[in-house]
Amino acid sequence: MGDDNRRVGIMGGTFDPIHNGHLVAASEVADRFGLDEVVFVPTGQPWQKTDEPVTPAEDRYLMTVIATASNPGFHVSRADIDRPGPTYTVDTLRDVRAEYGPKAQLFFITGADALEKILSWKDTDRMFELAHFIGVTRPGFELSAAHLPADAVSLVQVPAMAISSTDCRARVAAGKPVWYLVPEGVVQYIAKRRLYRR
Ligand code: ATP
Ligand code: MG
C-alpha cells in the first residue's frame, strides 16, 4: 500500500464464478484511469440475488484469488464476505476507504447493467462522496448515466466480452466447456469442487 494517495479501483461482484469479462473490464479501466491497483471484492450475501442460491463465499473468494493471482496490480479483499449480513456497496467503500486512508482516490467499476440500478442502492449520496463511479460497456446493455450526477460517473468503452456468470453456470450444468470464458485455474477449481453441477 505504501504511499497514501494511491488511485485504487474497486470491482465488486458476486463472482459466481469470476470470468474474463470482469478481468478485461478491470484491466481496461486500470489502464485508462492510471490506477495503481484494482481490488476485487466478492460480495457476502448479495441482497439483490436472494431468490437464487449463491455458491459459498469461500469458493467465490478462492476463484477470485486464483483468477487475479498472476496480475501484480490485482488484489482481492475479504471485506464483504467477512462482514455479516447482506452486502451494500456503501459499506464496501467505507471499508476500502478505511484500509487505504483518507487520501486514496477510489474508483468503483461497474458494468452497464449494474450502473442502471445504482439509484436503488443504499446511501447513494454517501457512495458518490466516497468514490468516483466508472460505468463500463457490457454486451446486451445500454451504457448510460443519464439519471446519475454527471460529476460522479464516467463511462468507458471496454473490449466487448459477451460472458456472464449465469451463462458459465448454465454451461457447466449442461456439461458444456467454460474454457477461455474463465481463467484456466478457475476451470480447474470448478471441476475440483464440482460446482454448478445439477
Ligand atoms: P450473474 O450472471 O451471476 O449476475 P455477472 O456475469 O453479471 O454474473 P457479477 O458478479 O454479477 O457478474 O458482476 C460484477 C460486476 O461486473 C458488475 O458490475 C457487472 O456489471 C460487471 N460485469 C460482469 N460481466 C461483465 C462483462 N462481460 N463485461 C463488462 N462488465 C461485466
Ligand atoms: Mg450480474
Coordinates of C-alpha atoms and ligand atoms in Angstrom, one line a residue:
M1 CA 0.0 0.0 0.0
G2 CA 3.0 2.4 0.6
D3 CA 2.2 6.0 -0.3
D4 CA -1.2 7.1 0.8
N5 CA -2.6 8.9 -2.3
R6 CA -3.0 5.8 -4.4
R7 CA -5.5 5.5 -7.2
V8 CA -7.5 2.4 -6.3
G9 CA -10.1 0.7 -8.5
I10 CA -12.8 -1.4 -6.8
M11 CA -14.5 -4.2 -8.6
G12 CA -17.4 -5.6 -6.6
G13 CA -19.3 -8.7 -7.8
T14 CA -20.8 -12.0 -6.8
F15 CA -18.0 -13.6 -8.9
D16 CA -20.0 -16.9 -9.1
P17 CA -17.7 -17.6 -11.0
I18 CA -15.3 -14.7 -11.9
H19 CA -14.9 -14.6 -15.7
N20 CA -12.8 -12.9 -18.4
G21 CA -15.4 -10.1 -18.8
H22 CA -14.7 -9.0 -15.2
L23 CA -10.9 -9.2 -15.7
V24 CA -10.9 -7.3 -19.0
A25 CA -13.1 -4.5 -17.6
A26 CA -10.8 -4.1 -14.6
S27 CA -7.7 -4.2 -16.7
E28 CA -9.0 -1.6 -19.2
V29 CA -10.2 0.8 -16.6
A30 CA -6.9 0.5 -14.7
D31 CA -5.1 1.5 -17.9
R32 CA -7.4 4.3 -18.9
F33 CA -7.5 5.9 -15.4
G34 CA -3.9 5.2 -14.4
L35 CA -4.9 3.1 -11.4
D36 CA -2.2 1.8 -9.1
E37 CA -4.2 -1.3 -8.3
V38 CA -7.7 -2.9 -8.6
V39 CA -9.2 -4.6 -5.6
F40 CA -11.8 -7.3 -6.4
V41 CA -14.4 -7.6 -3.6
P42 CA -16.6 -10.7 -3.7
T43 CA -19.9 -10.0 -2.1
G44 CA -21.2 -11.6 1.0
Q45 CA -24.9 -12.5 0.8
P46 CA -26.0 -10.4 -2.2
W47 CA -29.2 -8.6 -1.3
Q48 CA -30.3 -8.4 -5.0
K49 CA -29.9 -12.2 -5.6
T50 CA -31.9 -13.7 -2.7
D51 CA -34.1 -16.0 -4.9
E52 CA -31.2 -18.0 -6.4
P53 CA -28.8 -20.0 -4.2
V54 CA -25.3 -18.4 -4.4
T55 CA -22.1 -20.5 -4.2
P56 CA -20.5 -20.4 -0.7
A57 CA -18.4 -17.2 -0.2
E58 CA -15.2 -19.1 0.4
D59 CA -15.4 -20.8 -3.1
R60 CA -16.2 -17.5 -4.8
Y61 CA -13.3 -15.8 -2.9
L62 CA -10.8 -18.5 -3.9
M63 CA -11.8 -18.4 -7.5
T64 CA -11.3 -14.7 -7.5
V65 CA -7.8 -15.1 -5.9
I66 CA -6.9 -17.8 -8.5
A67 CA -8.1 -15.6 -11.4
T68 CA -6.2 -12.5 -10.3
A69 CA -3.1 -14.1 -8.8
S70 CA -0.8 -13.5 -11.8
N71 CA -1.5 -9.8 -12.1
P72 CA 0.7 -7.8 -9.7
G73 CA -1.9 -4.9 -9.8
F74 CA -4.9 -7.0 -8.9
H75 CA -5.8 -7.8 -5.3
V76 CA -8.8 -9.4 -3.5
S77 CA -10.5 -8.2 -0.4
R78 CA -12.4 -10.2 2.1
A79 CA -14.2 -7.1 3.4
D80 CA -17.7 -8.1 2.1
I81 CA -17.6 -11.8 2.8
D82 CA -16.3 -11.2 6.4
R83 CA -19.0 -8.5 7.2
P84 CA -22.1 -10.2 8.5
G85 CA -25.4 -9.5 6.7
P86 CA -26.2 -8.5 3.1
T87 CA -23.6 -6.6 1.1
Y88 CA -24.2 -2.9 0.4
T89 CA -21.7 -1.1 -1.8
V90 CA -21.6 1.9 0.6
D91 CA -20.2 -0.4 3.3
T92 CA -17.7 -1.8 0.8
L93 CA -16.5 1.7 0.0
R94 CA -16.3 2.6 3.7
D95 CA -14.1 -0.5 4.4
V96 CA -11.8 0.1 1.5
R97 CA -11.5 3.8 2.4
A98 CA -10.6 2.8 6.0
E99 CA -7.9 0.4 4.7
Y100 CA -6.3 2.8 2.2
G101 CA -6.7 6.1 4.2
P102 CA -8.3 9.4 3.5
K103 CA -6.0 10.5 0.7
A104 CA -6.6 7.4 -1.6
Q105 CA -8.7 8.1 -4.7
L106 CA -11.3 5.4 -5.1
F107 CA -12.9 4.4 -8.4
F108 CA -15.8 1.9 -8.3
I109 CA -16.0 0.0 -11.5
T110 CA -19.4 -1.3 -12.6
G111 CA -20.9 -2.8 -15.7
A112 CA -23.8 -1.1 -17.7
D113 CA -26.4 -3.4 -16.1
A114 CA -25.4 -2.6 -12.5
L115 CA -24.9 1.1 -13.3
E116 CA -28.6 1.3 -14.3
K117 CA -29.6 0.1 -10.8
I118 CA -27.4 2.3 -8.8
L119 CA -30.0 4.7 -7.6
S120 CA -31.9 1.8 -6.0
W121 CA -28.8 1.2 -3.8
K122 CA -28.5 2.3 -0.1
D123 CA -27.0 5.7 0.7
T124 CA -26.1 6.8 -2.8
D125 CA -25.1 10.3 -1.8
R126 CA -22.5 8.9 0.6
M127 CA -21.4 6.5 -2.1
F128 CA -20.7 9.3 -4.6
E129 CA -18.7 11.1 -1.8
L130 CA -16.5 8.0 -1.2
A131 CA -15.7 7.1 -4.8
H132 CA -15.9 8.1 -8.4
F133 CA -18.0 5.6 -10.4
I134 CA -16.9 4.2 -13.7
G135 CA -19.5 2.5 -15.8
V136 CA -18.2 0.1 -18.5
T137 CA -19.9 -1.2 -21.6
R138 CA -21.3 -4.7 -21.5
P139 CA -22.8 -6.5 -24.5
G140 CA -26.6 -6.6 -24.3
F141 CA -26.9 -3.5 -22.1
E142 CA -27.1 0.2 -22.9
L143 CA -24.5 2.3 -21.1
S144 CA -26.0 5.5 -19.8
A145 CA -25.6 7.6 -16.8
A146 CA -28.4 10.0 -17.7
H147 CA -30.1 9.6 -14.3
L148 CA -26.9 9.9 -12.3
P149 CA -24.9 13.0 -11.1
A150 CA -22.6 13.9 -14.1
D151 CA -19.5 14.6 -12.0
A152 CA -19.8 11.4 -10.1
V153 CA -19.7 9.0 -13.0
S154 CA -17.5 8.3 -16.1
L155 CA -18.4 6.0 -18.9
V156 CA -15.8 3.8 -20.5
Q157 CA -15.8 1.5 -23.6
V158 CA -14.1 -1.8 -22.8
P159 CA -13.5 -4.8 -25.2
A160 CA -16.9 -6.5 -25.6
M161 CA -17.0 -9.8 -23.8
A162 CA -20.4 -11.4 -24.1
I163 CA -19.8 -13.5 -21.0
S164 CA -21.9 -13.7 -17.8
S165 CA -21.6 -15.9 -14.7
T166 CA -25.1 -17.0 -15.2
D167 CA -24.2 -18.4 -18.6
C168 CA -21.0 -20.0 -17.2
R169 CA -23.0 -21.8 -14.5
A170 CA -25.6 -23.0 -17.1
R171 CA -22.8 -24.3 -19.4
V172 CA -21.2 -26.3 -16.6
A173 CA -24.6 -27.7 -15.6
A174 CA -25.2 -28.7 -19.2
G175 CA -21.7 -30.3 -19.5
K176 CA -20.5 -27.7 -21.9
P177 CA -17.0 -26.2 -21.6
V178 CA -16.1 -22.8 -20.0
W179 CA -12.6 -22.9 -21.3
Y180 CA -11.5 -19.4 -22.4
L181 CA -14.5 -17.8 -20.8
V182 CA -13.0 -18.1 -17.3
P183 CA -9.2 -18.4 -16.5
E184 CA -7.7 -21.8 -16.6
G185 CA -7.3 -22.1 -12.9
V186 CA -11.0 -21.3 -12.4
V187 CA -11.9 -24.1 -14.9
Q188 CA -9.9 -26.5 -12.8
Y189 CA -11.3 -25.2 -9.5
I190 CA -14.9 -25.6 -10.7
A191 CA -14.2 -29.2 -11.7
K192 CA -12.3 -30.0 -8.5
R193 CA -15.1 -28.7 -6.3
R194 CA -17.8 -30.0 -8.6
L195 CA -19.5 -26.5 -8.6
Y196 CA -22.6 -25.8 -10.8
R197 CA -23.4 -29.5 -11.4
R198 CA -27.1 -30.3 -11.4
Ligands
ATP1 P1 -24.5 -13.0 -12.9 O1 -24.9 -13.5 -14.2 O2 -24.5 -14.1 -11.8 O3 -25.2 -11.8 -12.4 P2 -22.3 -11.4 -13.9 O4 -21.6 -12.0 -15.0 O5 -23.3 -10.3 -14.1 O6 -22.9 -12.6 -13.0 P3 -21.4 -10.1 -11.5 O7 -20.6 -10.8 -10.4 O8 -22.9 -10.0 -11.2 O9 -21.2 -11.0 -12.8 O10 -20.9 -8.7 -11.9 C1 -19.9 -8.0 -11.2 C2 -19.7 -6.7 -12.0 O11 -19.0 -7.0 -13.3 C3 -21.0 -5.9 -12.3 O12 -20.7 -4.5 -12.3 C4 -21.2 -6.3 -13.8 O13 -22.0 -5.3 -14.5 C5 -19.8 -6.4 -14.3 N1 -19.7 -7.3 -15.5 C6 -20.0 -8.7 -15.5 N2 -19.8 -9.2 -16.6 C7 -19.3 -8.2 -17.5 C8 -18.9 -8.2 -18.9 N3 -19.0 -9.3 -19.6 N4 -18.5 -7.0 -19.4 C9 -18.4 -5.9 -18.6 N5 -18.8 -5.9 -17.3 C10 -19.2 -7.0 -16.7
MG2 MG -24.6 -9.7 -12.6

